Amino acid sequence: MPFPQNFLWGGATSAAQYEGAFDAGGRGKSHMDYIRYFTPAERAQGKNGHNVTPEMLEELLAHEDEINFPYRRGTDFYHRYREDIALFAEMGFKCFRMSISWSRLFPTGEETEPAADGVRFYHDVFRELHAHGIEPLVTMVHYEVPFALTQKYNGWESPKLIELFCRYTKFLIDEYADEVTYWLTFNEINMIWNRPYLGGGMLVDRSERDRLTCIHQALHHQFVASALTVAYAHEHAPQCKVGNMFARLQTYPMTCNPGDVLESLENDNLNLFYCDVMAKGAYPQRMRNYYRDHAVEIDWVPGYEEILRKGTVDFISFSYYFSAPVTCDPEKRERPELFTKKLRNPYLEYSEWGWSIDPTGLRVTLNVLWDRYGIPCFISENGIGVDEAPDADGRVRDPYRMSYLRAHIEAIAGAIDDGVDVMGYTPWGCIDLVSCGTVEMRKRYGFIYVDADDEGRGTYDRSRKDSFYWYQRVIATNGADLSDWEK
Ligand code: BG6
């Protein structure tokens, strides 16, 4: 296996889905704390906690104490980080991806000084990681906006967020750069397009702009804020490496009809546009055309062109879960870039949540990114969510997870062999946590099982799944031994 000796094997989490303790240590509420749970049956009827409208928010605020908000609980990293980090170390992690909760440090987002308890908490976590030889990879914002900023400014729609975010990220660099070398600015920056509340902490119905313009205005503010942060880190902590993070959607033409090929190319360019801005430092002409064709009028931040040029990232990081076929057939045409995945690829199998399983797509993607940007790549999320539970003997047997990850690791090895510079691999939800898309515990990704359900019942005790031992051996052999693990 061609993995370099310093390859960063590990796992990924986010504060909103994992940390819990939403009201401890003076933490402010975050916009994620208002994404509510709906049962699978309710979701099948079209109810979705992510589609927050002004009316729905009013309702949530009025009945806050009666509603199930799983993100507020996460799976309690806040109180159990020592135990969890010891388990990560036992697996041999070289790297642990986590995010800092903006509202734990700046409860309303507008304070000029951070909350001391929050500052201390993250120092404790980083110290614990280093004591176990684990390098932190820290996402500055993984779907999080202090809720007060959602209410006061409609989140990222306002340019005010640039100033407040930069105050927060400058603090992070100044305070933690000695402990954290690897940073990501925004998690899955492209998700703002299909989930504006999740990605931008804003309610499009509150805006005077049309939906598309509101989203791209907010995205513009995030690009500027990210570039200013990268430039600050480069100047004040040159040992740090700052990456972007986007949800990669590898698309394929449904057939060799040139129309399908063009459609796939256009969709791919929409997905890569975020990297174009963050890695090349400029909006591509195609996107300007898109704005022109869709009457998107952006209030450009003064001087943004130079800001973007000066704040390009050091590496590309991305989540990769599935690929999607694209067609130009007007009857079936859809926009996979917006993560509508109705078209099925007949060559692939699908998970129980309808996500295609396509390791080859990861190898293709790594090659595409490397050829287009020429900077190192980091797979900061990948994995399979499964509804699973311990057997009668208390053991979670998860061979499906081993085979999913094995195939993707082989694909990464293939890409490295192709010449792609891959820094590391942090499978998503290395310990069970609350799902992002469906806000449930039932969809589990972990090597470590957490005894908790959708309603927050359970002991929250941790136990090792079979894949825990499998991944331990993968890391110990630096990816050479991927065979199934059996007790
Ligand atoms: C990515 C996010 O979209 O995928 C994570 O960055 C998320 O926050 C992960 O949890 C898996 O998605 P889901 O919906 O299965 O939790």
Coordinates of C-alpha atoms and ligand atoms in Angstrom, one line a residue:
M1 CA 0.0 0.0 0.0
P2 CA 1.4 3.4 -1.0
F3 CA 0.4 5.4 2.1
P4 CA 3.2 7.8 3.2
Q5 CA 4.5 7.3 6.8
N6 CA 3.0 10.6 7.9
F7 CA -0.4 9.8 6.5
L8 CA -3.1 11.2 8.9
W9 CA -5.4 8.3 9.7
G10 CA -8.2 9.3 12.1
G11 CA -11.9 10.2 12.4
A12 CA -14.2 13.2 12.1
T13 CA -16.9 14.8 14.3
S14 CA -18.5 18.2 14.7
A15 CA -19.3 20.1 17.9
A16 CA -23.0 20.5 17.1
Q17 CA -23.6 16.8 16.6
Y18 CA -21.2 15.4 19.2
E19 CA -20.4 17.9 22.0
G20 CA -23.8 18.3 23.6
A21 CA -23.8 20.3 26.9
F22 CA -25.5 23.1 25.1
D23 CA -26.1 25.1 28.2
A24 CA -22.9 24.3 30.1
G25 CA -20.1 26.8 30.8
G26 CA -22.0 29.8 29.6
R27 CA -22.4 28.6 26.1
G28 CA -24.9 30.6 24.0
K29 CA -27.5 28.9 21.9
S30 CA -26.5 28.1 18.3
H31 CA -28.8 28.0 15.3
M32 CA -28.4 24.3 15.3
D33 CA -30.1 24.1 18.7
Y34 CA -33.3 25.0 16.9
I35 CA -33.3 22.2 14.4
R36 CA -35.9 19.8 15.8
Y37 CA -36.4 16.1 15.5
F38 CA -39.1 14.5 13.4
T39 CA -39.8 10.8 13.4
P40 CA -39.1 8.8 10.1
A41 CA -42.9 8.7 9.6
E42 CA -43.2 12.4 10.0
R43 CA -40.3 13.0 7.6
A44 CA -42.0 10.7 5.1
Q45 CA -44.8 13.2 5.2
G46 CA -42.4 16.0 4.2
K47 CA -41.7 17.4 7.7
N48 CA -38.1 18.5 7.9
G49 CA -36.4 20.1 10.9
H50 CA -33.9 21.9 8.6
N51 CA -36.5 23.9 6.7
V52 CA -36.9 26.5 9.4
T53 CA -39.4 29.2 8.4
P54 CA -40.1 32.3 10.5
E55 CA -43.5 30.8 11.6
M56 CA -41.8 27.5 12.5
L57 CA -39.2 29.3 14.5
E58 CA -41.8 31.2 16.5
E59 CA -43.4 27.9 17.3
L60 CA -40.1 26.4 18.4
L61 CA -39.3 29.3 20.6
A62 CA -42.8 29.2 22.2
H63 CA -42.5 25.5 23.0
E64 CA -38.8 25.1 23.5
D65 CA -39.1 22.9 26.6
E66 CA -41.5 20.4 25.1
I67 CA -39.6 19.7 21.8
N68 CA -36.9 17.1 21.1
F69 CA -33.7 18.9 20.0
P70 CA -31.1 16.1 19.6
Y71 CA -28.2 18.5 18.7
R72 CA -28.5 20.0 22.2
R73 CA -27.4 16.6 23.6
G74 CA -25.0 15.4 20.9
T75 CA -23.3 12.3 22.4
D76 CA -21.7 14.2 25.2
F77 CA -18.2 14.7 24.1
Y78 CA -18.1 17.7 26.5
H79 CA -18.2 15.5 29.6
R80 CA -16.6 12.4 28.2
Y81 CA -13.7 13.7 26.0
R82 CA -11.0 12.0 28.0
E83 CA -12.6 8.6 27.7
D84 CA -13.3 9.1 24.0
I85 CA -9.8 10.4 23.2
A86 CA -8.4 7.3 25.0
L87 CA -10.5 5.1 22.7
F88 CA -9.3 7.0 19.6
A89 CA -5.8 6.5 20.8
E90 CA -6.4 2.8 21.3
M91 CA -7.5 2.7 17.6
G92 CA -4.2 4.4 16.8
F93 CA -5.6 7.7 15.5
K94 CA -2.9 10.0 14.2
C95 CA -5.5 12.8 13.7
F96 CA -8.9 13.8 15.1
R97 CA -11.2 16.1 13.3
M98 CA -13.4 18.2 15.5
S99 CA -15.0 21.6 15.4
I100 CA -15.0 24.4 17.9
S101 CA -18.4 25.7 18.9
W102 CA -18.5 29.4 18.1
S103 CA -21.2 30.0 20.6
R104 CA -19.3 28.3 23.4
L105 CA -16.6 30.9 23.0
F106 CA -18.7 33.9 21.9
P107 CA -22.2 33.1 23.2
T108 CA -24.0 35.8 21.2
G109 CA -21.3 36.2 18.6
E110 CA -20.8 39.9 19.5
E111 CA -18.8 39.7 22.7
T112 CA -15.3 41.3 22.4
E113 CA -13.8 38.7 24.9
P114 CA -14.4 35.0 24.7
A115 CA -16.0 33.0 27.6
A116 CA -13.2 31.6 29.8
D117 CA -14.8 28.2 30.4
G118 CA -15.0 27.6 26.7
V119 CA -11.5 28.7 26.1
R120 CA -10.3 26.3 28.8
F121 CA -12.4 23.4 27.5
Y122 CA -10.7 23.4 24.1
H123 CA -7.2 23.8 25.6
D124 CA -8.0 20.7 27.7
V125 CA -9.1 18.8 24.7
F126 CA -6.1 19.7 22.6
R127 CA -3.8 18.8 25.5
E128 CA -5.5 15.5 25.9
L129 CA -5.1 14.8 22.2
H130 CA -1.4 15.6 22.1
A131 CA -0.8 13.5 25.3
H132 CA -2.0 10.6 23.1
G133 CA 0.0 11.7 20.1
I134 CA -3.1 12.7 18.1
E135 CA -3.0 15.8 15.8
P136 CA -6.2 17.9 15.9
L137 CA -7.7 18.9 12.7
V138 CA -10.1 21.7 13.6
T139 CA -13.1 23.0 11.7
M140 CA -13.7 26.6 12.7
V141 CA -17.4 26.4 11.8
H142 CA -19.1 23.1 11.2
Y143 CA -22.7 24.3 10.7
E144 CA -22.8 26.7 13.5
V145 CA -23.9 30.3 14.0
P146 CA -24.6 31.8 17.4
F147 CA -28.4 32.0 17.4
A148 CA -28.4 35.6 18.4
L149 CA -26.8 36.4 15.0
T150 CA -29.5 34.5 13.2
Q151 CA -32.1 36.6 15.0
K152 CA -30.4 39.9 14.7
Y153 CA -28.7 39.8 11.3
N154 CA -30.4 36.9 9.5
G155 CA -27.1 35.1 9.8
W156 CA -24.7 35.1 6.9
E157 CA -26.9 37.2 4.7
S158 CA -25.4 40.2 6.6
P159 CA -21.9 41.4 5.9
K160 CA -21.7 42.0 9.7
L161 CA -21.0 38.3 10.0
I162 CA -17.7 38.8 8.3
E163 CA -16.4 41.1 11.0
L164 CA -17.8 38.9 13.8
F165 CA -16.5 35.7 12.3
C166 CA -13.0 37.1 11.8
R167 CA -13.0 38.3 15.4
Y168 CA -13.7 34.7 16.4
T169 CA -11.2 33.1 14.0
K170 CA -8.4 35.6 14.8
F171 CA -8.9 34.6 18.4
L172 CA -8.7 30.9 17.5
I173 CA -5.4 31.4 15.7
D174 CA -3.9 33.6 18.4
E175 CA -5.0 31.3 21.2
Y176 CA -4.6 27.8 19.8
A177 CA -2.1 27.9 16.9
D178 CA 0.6 26.3 19.1
E179 CA -1.7 23.4 19.7
V180 CA -3.5 23.1 16.3
T181 CA -1.6 23.0 13.0
Y182 CA -4.4 21.9 10.7
W183 CA -7.5 24.1 10.3
L184 CA -10.6 24.2 8.1
T185 CA -12.6 27.4 7.8
F186 CA -16.2 26.3 6.9
N187 CA -17.6 22.8 6.8
E188 CA -19.2 21.8 3.5
I189 CA -19.5 25.4 2.4
N190 CA -21.6 24.4 -0.6
M191 CA -24.5 23.0 1.5
I192 CA -25.8 26.5 2.0
W193 CA -27.3 26.3 -1.4
N194 CA -29.8 23.5 -0.6
R195 CA -29.9 24.1 3.1
P196 CA -29.6 27.8 3.8
Y197 CA -30.6 27.6 7.4
L198 CA -28.1 24.8 8.1
G199 CA -25.2 26.4 6.2
G200 CA -25.9 30.1 6.7
G201 CA -27.9 30.3 9.9
M202 CA -30.5 32.4 8.0
L203 CA -34.1 32.2 7.0
V204 CA -34.5 33.0 3.4
D205 CA -38.1 33.9 4.0
R206 CA -37.0 36.8 6.1
S207 CA -34.9 38.2 3.4
E208 CA -35.9 40.9 0.9
R209 CA -33.8 39.2 -1.6
D210 CA -35.0 36.3 -3.7
R211 CA -34.0 32.9 -2.5
L212 CA -31.1 32.3 -4.9
T213 CA -29.7 35.8 -4.4
C214 CA -30.0 35.6 -0.7
I215 CA -28.0 32.3 -0.7
H216 CA -25.3 33.5 -2.9
Q217 CA -25.0 36.8 -1.1
A218 CA -24.4 34.8 2.2
L219 CA -21.9 32.6 0.4
H220 CA -20.0 35.6 -0.8
H221 CA -19.7 36.8 2.8
Q222 CA -18.4 33.4 3.8
F223 CA -15.8 33.3 1.0
V224 CA -14.5 36.7 2.1
A225 CA -14.5 35.7 5.8
S226 CA -12.7 32.5 5.0
A227 CA -10.1 34.3 2.8
L228 CA -9.4 36.9 5.5
T229 CA -9.0 34.1 8.0
V230 CA -6.5 32.2 5.8
A231 CA -4.5 35.3 5.2
Y232 CA -4.4 36.1 8.9
A233 CA -3.2 32.6 9.8
H234 CA -0.5 32.8 7.1
E235 CA 0.7 36.0 8.5
H236 CA 0.5 35.3 12.2
A237 CA 1.0 31.6 12.4
P238 CA 2.8 30.5 9.3
Q239 CA 3.3 27.0 10.7
C240 CA -0.5 26.4 10.4
K241 CA -2.1 24.9 7.3
V242 CA -5.6 26.0 6.5
G243 CA -7.9 24.1 4.2
N244 CA -11.4 24.5 2.8
M245 CA -14.1 21.9 3.1
F246 CA -16.8 21.1 0.6
A247 CA -19.2 18.3 0.0
R248 CA -17.9 16.6 -3.2
L249 CA -20.5 15.3 -5.5
Q250 CA -18.8 13.3 -8.3
T251 CA -21.2 13.2 -11.2
Y252 CA -21.2 10.9 -14.3
P253 CA -23.1 11.3 -17.6
M254 CA -26.0 8.9 -17.5
T255 CA -25.0 7.8 -21.1
C256 CA -22.4 8.7 -23.7
N257 CA -24.9 11.1 -25.3
P258 CA -22.8 14.3 -25.6
G259 CA -25.7 16.2 -24.0
D260 CA -25.4 14.1 -20.9
V261 CA -21.6 14.7 -20.9
L262 CA -22.1 18.4 -21.1
E263 CA -24.7 18.4 -18.4
S264 CA -22.4 16.4 -16.2
L265 CA -19.5 18.8 -16.8
E266 CA -21.7 21.8 -16.0
N267 CA -22.9 20.1 -12.8
D268 CA -19.4 19.2 -11.8
N269 CA -18.3 22.8 -12.4
L270 CA -21.0 24.0 -10.1
N271 CA -19.8 21.7 -7.4
L272 CA -16.2 22.7 -7.9
F273 CA -16.9 26.4 -8.0
Y274 CA -16.4 26.7 -4.2
C275 CA -12.9 25.2 -4.6
D276 CA -12.2 27.5 -7.5
V277 CA -12.9 30.5 -5.3
M278 CA -11.1 29.2 -2.2
A279 CA -8.1 27.6 -3.9
K280 CA -7.6 29.7 -7.0
G281 CA -8.8 32.9 -5.4
A282 CA -11.3 34.2 -7.9
Y283 CA -14.9 33.6 -9.1
P284 CA -14.8 31.6 -12.4
Q285 CA -16.4 33.2 -15.4
R286 CA -18.9 30.3 -15.6
M287 CA -20.3 31.3 -12.2
R288 CA -20.6 35.0 -13.2
N289 CA -22.5 33.7 -16.3
Y290 CA -24.7 31.7 -14.0
Y291 CA -25.5 34.7 -11.9
R292 CA -26.2 36.7 -15.0
D293 CA -28.5 34.0 -16.4
H294 CA -30.4 33.6 -13.1
A295 CA -30.6 37.3 -12.2
V296 CA -28.5 37.0 -9.1
E297 CA -27.3 40.4 -8.1
I298 CA -24.7 40.3 -5.4
D299 CA -23.6 43.3 -3.3
W300 CA -19.9 42.6 -3.7
V301 CA -17.8 43.4 -0.6
P302 CA -15.4 46.2 -1.5
G303 CA -11.9 44.9 -2.3
Y304 CA -13.1 41.3 -2.3
E305 CA -11.1 40.4 -5.4
E306 CA -7.8 41.1 -3.7
I307 CA -9.0 39.5 -0.4
L308 CA -9.9 36.3 -2.3
R309 CA -6.6 36.3 -4.1
K310 CA -4.6 36.7 -0.9
G311 CA -6.5 34.2 1.1
T312 CA -6.2 30.9 -0.9
V313 CA -6.1 27.7 1.1
D314 CA -3.2 25.4 1.6
F315 CA -5.0 22.2 0.9
I316 CA -8.4 20.9 -0.4
S317 CA -10.5 19.0 2.0
F318 CA -13.8 17.4 1.2
S319 CA -16.5 15.0 2.3
Y320 CA -17.2 12.1 -0.1
Y321 CA -20.2 9.9 0.4
F322 CA -21.7 9.1 -3.1
S323 CA -21.7 9.9 -6.8
A324 CA -24.7 10.7 -9.0
P325 CA -25.5 10.2 -12.7
V326 CA -26.7 13.2 -14.7
T327 CA -28.9 13.4 -17.7
C328 CA -30.0 16.1 -20.2
D329 CA -33.3 14.3 -20.8
P330 CA -35.8 17.1 -19.9
E331 CA -38.2 14.6 -18.4
K332 CA -35.6 13.3 -15.9
R333 CA -33.3 16.2 -15.6
E334 CA -32.4 17.1 -12.0
R335 CA -29.7 19.0 -10.2
P336 CA -27.5 16.6 -8.3
E337 CA -25.5 19.6 -7.2
L338 CA -28.4 20.4 -5.0
F339 CA -28.2 16.8 -3.7
T340 CA -31.4 15.6 -5.2
K341 CA -30.6 12.0 -5.9
K342 CA -33.5 10.5 -7.7
L343 CA -31.7 9.2 -10.7
R344 CA -30.2 5.8 -10.0
N345 CA -26.8 4.5 -11.2
P346 CA -27.5 0.9 -12.3
Y347 CA -23.9 -0.1 -11.7
L348 CA -24.0 0.8 -8.0
E349 CA -25.5 -0.4 -4.8
Y350 CA -27.3 1.9 -2.4
S351 CA -27.3 2.3 1.4
E352 CA -30.5 2.1 3.4
W353 CA -30.6 5.9 3.2
G354 CA -30.4 5.9 -0.6
W355 CA -26.8 6.9 -0.9
S356 CA -24.9 5.2 -3.7
I357 CA -21.8 3.3 -2.7
D358 CA -19.0 4.2 -5.2
P359 CA -15.4 3.9 -4.1
T360 CA -14.2 4.3 -7.6
G361 CA -15.8 7.8 -7.6
L362 CA -13.4 8.7 -4.8
R363 CA -10.4 7.8 -6.9
V364 CA -11.8 9.8 -9.8
T365 CA -12.5 12.7 -7.5
L366 CA -9.0 12.7 -6.0
N367 CA -7.5 12.8 -9.5
V368 CA -9.9 15.6 -10.6
L369 CA -9.0 17.7 -7.6
W370 CA -5.3 17.2 -7.8
D371 CA -5.2 17.9 -11.6
R372 CA -7.3 21.0 -11.2
Y373 CA -5.7 22.6 -8.1
G374 CA -2.3 20.9 -7.6
I375 CA -2.4 21.2 -3.8
P376 CA -2.7 18.4 -1.3
C377 CA -6.1 16.7 -0.7
F378 CA -7.6 15.6 2.6
I379 CA -10.7 13.3 2.8
S380 CA -12.2 14.9 5.9
E381 CA -15.4 12.8 5.8
N382 CA -16.5 9.5 4.3
G383 CA -18.4 6.5 5.7
I384 CA -21.7 4.6 5.8
G385 CA -24.6 5.3 8.1
V386 CA -26.4 2.2 9.3
D387 CA -29.2 1.5 11.7
E388 CA -27.5 -1.0 14.0
A389 CA -27.6 -2.3 17.5
P390 CA -25.6 -4.6 19.7
D391 CA -26.3 -8.3 19.6
A392 CA -27.6 -10.2 22.6
D393 CA -24.0 -10.6 23.7
G394 CA -23.5 -6.8 23.5
R395 CA -21.4 -6.8 20.4
V396 CA -21.9 -4.8 17.2
R397 CA -20.9 -6.9 14.3
D398 CA -20.4 -4.5 11.4
P399 CA -18.7 -6.2 8.4
Y400 CA -20.6 -3.9 6.1
R401 CA -18.6 -1.0 7.6
M402 CA -15.3 -2.8 7.1
S403 CA -16.1 -3.6 3.5
Y404 CA -17.3 0.0 2.7
L405 CA -14.2 1.6 4.2
R406 CA -11.9 -1.0 2.8
A407 CA -13.1 -0.3 -0.7
H408 CA -12.7 3.5 -0.2
I409 CA -9.2 3.0 1.3
E410 CA -8.2 1.0 -1.7
A411 CA -9.5 3.8 -3.9
I412 CA -7.4 6.3 -2.0
A413 CA -4.4 4.0 -2.4
G414 CA -5.1 3.9 -6.1
A415 CA -5.2 7.7 -6.3
I416 CA -1.9 8.0 -4.3
D417 CA -0.4 5.5 -6.8
D418 CA -1.7 7.8 -9.6
G419 CA 0.4 10.6 -8.1
V420 CA -2.2 12.4 -6.0
D421 CA -0.9 14.0 -2.8
V422 CA -3.3 12.8 -0.1
M423 CA -2.6 14.0 3.4
G424 CA -5.1 12.0 5.4
Y425 CA -8.4 10.3 5.9
T426 CA -10.9 10.9 8.7
P427 CA -14.0 8.8 8.3
W428 CA -17.1 10.6 9.5
G429 CA -18.7 10.0 12.9
C430 CA -15.9 7.8 14.2
I431 CA -18.0 7.6 17.3
D432 CA -21.8 7.5 17.0
L433 CA -23.3 11.0 17.0
V434 CA -26.5 12.8 15.9
S435 CA -27.0 12.6 12.1
C436 CA -26.9 15.9 10.3
G437 CA -29.4 15.2 7.5
T438 CA -32.0 13.4 9.5
V439 CA -31.3 14.7 13.1
E440 CA -31.4 11.1 14.5
M441 CA -29.2 8.8 16.4
R442 CA -30.5 5.8 14.4
K443 CA -28.1 6.5 11.5
R444 CA -24.8 5.5 12.9
Y445 CA -21.3 5.8 11.4
G446 CA -19.1 5.0 14.4
F447 CA -16.3 2.5 15.2
I448 CA -17.6 3.2 18.7
Y449 CA -21.2 2.5 19.7
V450 CA -23.0 5.0 21.9
D451 CA -26.0 3.8 23.9
A452 CA -28.4 6.6 23.1
D453 CA -31.6 6.8 21.1
D454 CA -33.4 9.5 19.1
E455 CA -35.3 10.7 22.2
G456 CA -32.1 10.9 24.3
R457 CA -32.8 7.7 26.3
G458 CA -29.9 5.5 27.1
T459 CA -26.7 5.5 29.3
Y460 CA -24.5 7.1 26.6
D461 CA -22.0 4.5 27.5
R462 CA -19.4 3.7 24.8
S463 CA -18.5 0.3 23.4
R464 CA -16.2 -1.0 20.6
K465 CA -17.8 -2.3 17.4
D466 CA -16.0 -5.0 15.4
S467 CA -14.8 -2.3 13.0
F468 CA -13.0 -0.7 15.9
Y469 CA -10.5 -3.5 15.9
W470 CA -10.4 -3.7 12.1
Y471 CA -9.5 0.1 11.8
Q472 CA -7.0 -0.3 14.6
R473 CA -5.2 -2.9 12.4
V474 CA -5.6 -0.8 9.3
I475 CA -3.8 2.1 11.0
A476 CA -1.2 -0.1 12.6
T477 CA -0.2 -1.5 9.2
N478 CA -0.5 1.9 7.5
G479 CA -3.2 0.6 5.3
A480 CA -1.5 -2.6 4.3
D481 CA -3.8 -5.0 6.0
L482 CA -7.4 -4.4 5.1
S483 CA -8.7 -7.9 5.6
D484 CA -11.9 -8.5 7.6
W485 CA -11.5 -8.6 11.4
E486 CA -12.9 -11.5 13.2
K487 CA -12.8 -12.2 16.9
Ligands
BG6_1 C1 -21.8 15.8 6.1 C2 -21.6 16.7 7.2 O1 -22.8 16.3 5.3 O2 -22.1 14.5 6.2 C3 -21.8 16.0 8.6 O3 -20.5 17.5 7.2 C4 -22.8 14.9 8.4 O4 -22.1 17.0 9.5 C5 -22.3 13.9 7.4 O5 -23.2 14.3 9.6 C6 -23.2 12.7 7.2 O6 -24.5 13.1 6.9 P1 -25.7 12.5 7.7 O7 -26.9 13.2 7.2 O8 -25.8 11.0 7.4 O9 -25.4 12.8 9.2

